[in-house]
Amino acid sequence: MSLGLLESQLRLKVFGRLQVIRQHLLWEEDPETYLVIIKGVGGKAFCAGGDIRAVTDAGKAGDRLAQDFFREEYILNNAIGTYKKPYVALIDGITMGGGVGLSVHGHFRVASENTLFAMPETAIGLFPDVGGGYFLPRLPGKLGLYLALTGFRLKGSDVQKAGIATHFVESEKIPSLEQDLVAMKCPSKENVADVLDSYHNKSYAAQDKPFVLAEHLDKINSLFSASSVEAIIENLRCDGSSFALKQLQTLSTMSPTSLKITFRQLKEGSSMSLQEVLTMEYRLSQACMKGYDFYEGVRAVLIDKNQNAKWNPELLEEVTDDYIDSYFTSLGNSDLKL
């Protein structure tokens, strides 16, 4: 069996995005390649983004990178989401930003105790992109919306229990798992699933642990079931529990514009195809590049690291429906083509 293997780094230095897309297409059409595995290098991260600073600089300068970066990334996300051959992402480490897009749309995502998943984009004036509008609203109940708005971090087996990873395997067993996958002859998706299921079922360490959010799921489902972000905030205030007040504090630090964009993104994305979601998200990305909050968020969180962003508009009630509508407006000939 021929194996397609990609190793991701923080900035995809192994391959440029266009090279990755071309390589995926070559493997997909190659009759001798039956399986694609993607994994991280360096021991700490699967892929944790890392391009934000470059995109920030490009956006400020009006450079085409601010357009090409998101366009190429979303084309790659779509290629993964529509892949014909078994695609296995070994997310044995930090999985954020672009790393989510490289893994979550594939057939199989294998988490380990080292996995750290989060989509903290509302904290930097952005939104949970790379198809977040597709997979997040398809998680159980309002879990996806909760993760999207708050940027809550999931670790280890909780990534699988949340429905983001398909399997959990201890990190020390992943090399053996990879060997068993590679040793298969002409594997089907069902064959790959059988091997992954076998390893997952032997990962006893995680099976007895309750989901980290288990005791809060009822509150998440009730408090985040609302017709607007403002209504969610009001639900949290009225509830007054320590959990609700903690979420209220978290949301108060996020970009009001990002919160409203994200709420609508997931609402609309829940009934869209992946391709429709990525087209929508490309529009959002370009609107964010022309706005204010993204650059302020990157400054506060990634550059100065003082966590003291001054959002504009500053308050949720100042973010009008017309303003949010402008983020979702078609780009005409510049729209993403998939």
Short mmCIF file of C-alpha atoms in Angstrom, two decimals, residues 21 24-25 27-29 36 73-87 101-109 130 134 189 273-278 337-338:
data_model
loop_
_atom_site.label_atom_id
_atom_site.label_comp_id
_atom_site.label_asym_id
_atom_site.label_seq_id
_atom_site.Cartn_x
_atom_site.Cartn_y
_atom_site.Cartn_z
CA ILE A 21 -3.88 21.13 -1.94
CA HIS A 24 -3.98 15.98 -1.67
CA LEU A 25 -5.39 15.94 -5.19
CA TRP A 27 -2.95 11.29 -3.72
CA GLU A 28 -6.69 11.24 -4.24
CA GLU A 29 -6.25 10.29 -7.91
CA VAL A 36 -3.65 9.72 4.01
CA GLU A 73 -7.02 27.74 3.58
CA TYR A 74 -10.73 27.26 2.91
CA ILE A 75 -10.08 25.50 -0.41
CA LEU A 76 -7.88 23.09 1.54
CA ASN A 77 -10.56 22.63 4.22
CA ASN A 78 -13.05 21.75 1.50
CA ALA A 79 -10.61 19.32 -0.13
CA ILE A 80 -10.27 17.51 3.20
CA GLY A 81 -14.02 17.56 3.81
CA THR A 82 -14.76 15.98 0.43
CA TYR A 83 -11.83 13.55 0.34
CA LYS A 84 -12.59 10.20 -1.27
CA LYS A 85 -9.92 8.14 0.48
CA PRO A 86 -9.52 7.47 4.21
CA TYR A 87 -8.05 10.54 5.91
CA GLY A 101 -9.37 22.94 9.65
CA LEU A 102 -6.68 20.40 8.79
CA SER A 103 -8.32 17.74 10.95
CA VAL A 104 -11.96 18.20 11.84
CA HIS A 105 -13.39 17.77 8.33
CA GLY A 106 -11.53 14.52 7.68
CA HIS A 107 -12.97 11.05 8.21
CA PHE A 108 -11.04 10.29 11.41
CA ARG A 109 -9.52 12.46 14.17
CA VAL A 130 -12.00 26.96 8.89
CA TYR A 134 -20.37 23.78 9.80
CA LYS A 189 -12.82 3.49 5.51
CA SER A 273 -23.38 22.51 3.30
CA LEU A 274 -19.66 22.71 4.08
CA GLN A 275 -19.12 24.54 0.78
CA GLU A 276 -21.80 27.11 1.60
CA VAL A 277 -20.31 27.63 5.06
CA LEU A 278 -16.80 28.18 3.71
CA LYS A 337 -15.26 29.49 -5.56
CA LEU A 338 -15.30 25.81 -4.56
#
